[in-house]
Amino acid sequence: MNAPSLIFWAIFVVPLVIFLIWIMRQDKKKGVTGLIVLTITVIAAVVYMYMMTKGR
């Protein structure tokens, strides 16, 4: 892996995973809140990638 990839993992992916695990452990409704946050994050990432690549 190159440096930008490691920086991405260290700044975005690892904290997001830790945050989602924390949310799911706090949720008494079997992780529904964590799934909602994960879904919103994935949709935002797909929209962002589409916008940045201009649909190519």
Short mmCIF file of N, CA and C in Angstrom, two decimals:
data_model
loop_
_atom_site.label_atom_id
_atom_site.label_comp_id
_atom_site.label_asym_id
_atom_site.label_seq_id
_atom_site.Cartn_x
_atom_site.Cartn_y
_atom_site.Cartn_z
N MET A 1 0.85 -1.19 0.00
CA MET A 1 0.00 0.00 0.00
C MET A 1 0.89 1.24 0.00
N ASN A 2 0.41 2.25 -0.70
CA ASN A 2 1.16 3.50 -0.71
C ASN A 2 0.69 4.41 0.42
N ALA A 3 1.40 5.51 0.61
CA ALA A 3 1.13 6.42 1.74
C ALA A 3 -0.30 6.98 1.74
N PRO A 4 -0.82 7.48 0.59
CA PRO A 4 -2.20 7.99 0.64
C PRO A 4 -3.22 6.94 1.04
N SER A 5 -3.00 5.71 0.64
CA SER A 5 -3.92 4.64 1.02
C SER A 5 -3.87 4.38 2.52
N LEU A 6 -2.68 4.36 3.07
CA LEU A 6 -2.54 4.16 4.52
C LEU A 6 -3.15 5.30 5.30
N ILE A 7 -2.99 6.52 4.81
CA ILE A 7 -3.58 7.68 5.48
C ILE A 7 -5.10 7.58 5.44
N PHE A 8 -5.66 7.17 4.30
CA PHE A 8 -7.11 7.00 4.18
C PHE A 8 -7.61 5.98 5.20
N TRP A 9 -6.95 4.84 5.29
CA TRP A 9 -7.35 3.82 6.24
C TRP A 9 -7.27 4.32 7.66
N ALA A 10 -6.17 5.03 7.98
CA ALA A 10 -5.96 5.48 9.36
C ALA A 10 -6.95 6.57 9.76
N ILE A 11 -7.31 7.45 8.83
CA ILE A 11 -8.15 8.60 9.17
C ILE A 11 -9.65 8.30 9.02
N PHE A 12 -10.02 7.51 8.04
CA PHE A 12 -11.44 7.31 7.76
C PHE A 12 -11.97 5.92 8.11
N VAL A 13 -11.34 4.89 7.63
CA VAL A 13 -11.91 3.55 7.75
C VAL A 13 -11.87 3.03 9.19
N VAL A 14 -10.72 3.09 9.83
CA VAL A 14 -10.60 2.56 11.19
C VAL A 14 -11.53 3.29 12.16
N PRO A 15 -11.54 4.64 12.19
CA PRO A 15 -12.48 5.32 13.09
C PRO A 15 -13.95 5.01 12.77
N LEU A 16 -14.29 4.87 11.49
CA LEU A 16 -15.67 4.55 11.13
C LEU A 16 -16.06 3.18 11.67
N VAL A 17 -15.20 2.21 11.52
CA VAL A 17 -15.49 0.87 12.03
C VAL A 17 -15.64 0.89 13.54
N ILE A 18 -14.75 1.58 14.23
CA ILE A 18 -14.85 1.69 15.69
C ILE A 18 -16.14 2.38 16.09
N PHE A 19 -16.50 3.46 15.38
CA PHE A 19 -17.75 4.18 15.66
C PHE A 19 -18.97 3.29 15.45
N LEU A 20 -18.99 2.52 14.36
CA LEU A 20 -20.13 1.64 14.09
C LEU A 20 -20.24 0.54 15.15
N ILE A 21 -19.11 -0.02 15.56
CA ILE A 21 -19.15 -1.04 16.61
C ILE A 21 -19.70 -0.44 17.90
N TRP A 22 -19.27 0.78 18.23
CA TRP A 22 -19.76 1.44 19.44
C TRP A 22 -21.27 1.68 19.36
N ILE A 23 -21.74 2.17 18.20
CA ILE A 23 -23.18 2.42 18.03
C ILE A 23 -23.97 1.12 18.17
N MET A 24 -23.51 0.06 17.55
CA MET A 24 -24.23 -1.21 17.61
C MET A 24 -24.26 -1.78 19.02
N ARG A 25 -23.22 -1.57 19.81
CA ARG A 25 -23.21 -2.05 21.18
C ARG A 25 -24.14 -1.22 22.06
N GLN A 26 -24.34 0.06 21.74
CA GLN A 26 -25.22 0.93 22.52
C GLN A 26 -26.70 0.69 22.20
N ASP A 27 -26.97 0.20 21.00
CA ASP A 27 -28.34 0.05 20.52
C ASP A 27 -28.99 -1.19 21.14
N LYS A 28 -30.14 -0.99 21.73
CA LYS A 28 -30.88 -2.10 22.34
C LYS A 28 -31.83 -2.78 21.36
N LYS A 29 -31.93 -2.25 20.13
CA LYS A 29 -32.86 -2.80 19.15
C LYS A 29 -32.14 -3.66 18.12
N LYS A 30 -31.12 -4.39 18.56
CA LYS A 30 -30.40 -5.36 17.72
C LYS A 30 -29.65 -4.71 16.57
N GLY A 31 -29.04 -3.57 16.79
CA GLY A 31 -28.15 -2.97 15.80
C GLY A 31 -28.82 -2.21 14.67
N VAL A 32 -30.07 -1.82 14.84
CA VAL A 32 -30.78 -1.11 13.79
C VAL A 32 -30.13 0.24 13.49
N THR A 33 -29.72 0.95 14.53
CA THR A 33 -29.10 2.25 14.33
C THR A 33 -27.79 2.12 13.57
N GLY A 34 -26.99 1.12 13.90
CA GLY A 34 -25.73 0.89 13.19
C GLY A 34 -25.95 0.59 11.72
N LEU A 35 -26.97 -0.19 11.42
CA LEU A 35 -27.27 -0.50 10.02
C LEU A 35 -27.72 0.74 9.26
N ILE A 36 -28.49 1.60 9.93
CA ILE A 36 -28.93 2.84 9.29
C ILE A 36 -27.73 3.74 8.99
N VAL A 37 -26.82 3.88 9.96
CA VAL A 37 -25.63 4.70 9.74
C VAL A 37 -24.78 4.12 8.63
N LEU A 38 -24.61 2.80 8.61
CA LEU A 38 -23.83 2.15 7.56
C LEU A 38 -24.46 2.36 6.19
N THR A 39 -25.77 2.26 6.08
CA THR A 39 -26.47 2.47 4.82
C THR A 39 -26.30 3.90 4.32
N ILE A 40 -26.45 4.87 5.21
CA ILE A 40 -26.27 6.27 4.83
C ILE A 40 -24.84 6.51 4.36
N THR A 41 -23.87 5.93 5.04
CA THR A 41 -22.47 6.10 4.67
C THR A 41 -22.18 5.51 3.29
N VAL A 42 -22.70 4.33 3.02
CA VAL A 42 -22.48 3.69 1.73
C VAL A 42 -23.14 4.50 0.61
N ILE A 43 -24.35 4.97 0.83
CA ILE A 43 -25.04 5.78 -0.19
C ILE A 43 -24.27 7.07 -0.44
N ALA A 44 -23.79 7.72 0.62
CA ALA A 44 -23.01 8.95 0.44
C ALA A 44 -21.73 8.68 -0.32
N ALA A 45 -21.07 7.56 -0.06
CA ALA A 45 -19.83 7.21 -0.76
C ALA A 45 -20.09 6.96 -2.24
N VAL A 46 -21.17 6.26 -2.55
CA VAL A 46 -21.50 5.99 -3.95
C VAL A 46 -21.82 7.28 -4.70
N VAL A 47 -22.59 8.16 -4.08
CA VAL A 47 -22.93 9.44 -4.71
C VAL A 47 -21.68 10.28 -4.92
N TYR A 48 -20.80 10.31 -3.92
CA TYR A 48 -19.56 11.07 -4.02
C TYR A 48 -18.68 10.53 -5.15
N MET A 49 -18.53 9.22 -5.23
CA MET A 49 -17.72 8.62 -6.30
C MET A 49 -18.33 8.93 -7.67
N TYR A 50 -19.64 8.88 -7.78
CA TYR A 50 -20.29 9.20 -9.04
C TYR A 50 -20.04 10.65 -9.45
N MET A 51 -20.14 11.55 -8.47
CA MET A 51 -19.93 12.98 -8.76
C MET A 51 -18.48 13.25 -9.15
N MET A 52 -17.54 12.62 -8.48
CA MET A 52 -16.13 12.87 -8.75
C MET A 52 -15.67 12.28 -10.08
N THR A 53 -16.27 11.18 -10.50
CA THR A 53 -15.87 10.57 -11.77
C THR A 53 -16.78 11.04 -12.90
N LYS A 54 -17.74 11.88 -12.60
CA LYS A 54 -18.69 12.41 -13.59
C LYS A 54 -19.43 11.31 -14.34
N GLY A 55 -19.74 10.22 -13.63
CA GLY A 55 -20.54 9.15 -14.20
C GLY A 55 -19.82 8.23 -15.16
N ARG A 56 -18.50 8.26 -15.19
CA ARG A 56 -17.76 7.41 -16.13
C ARG A 56 -17.57 6.05 -15.59
#
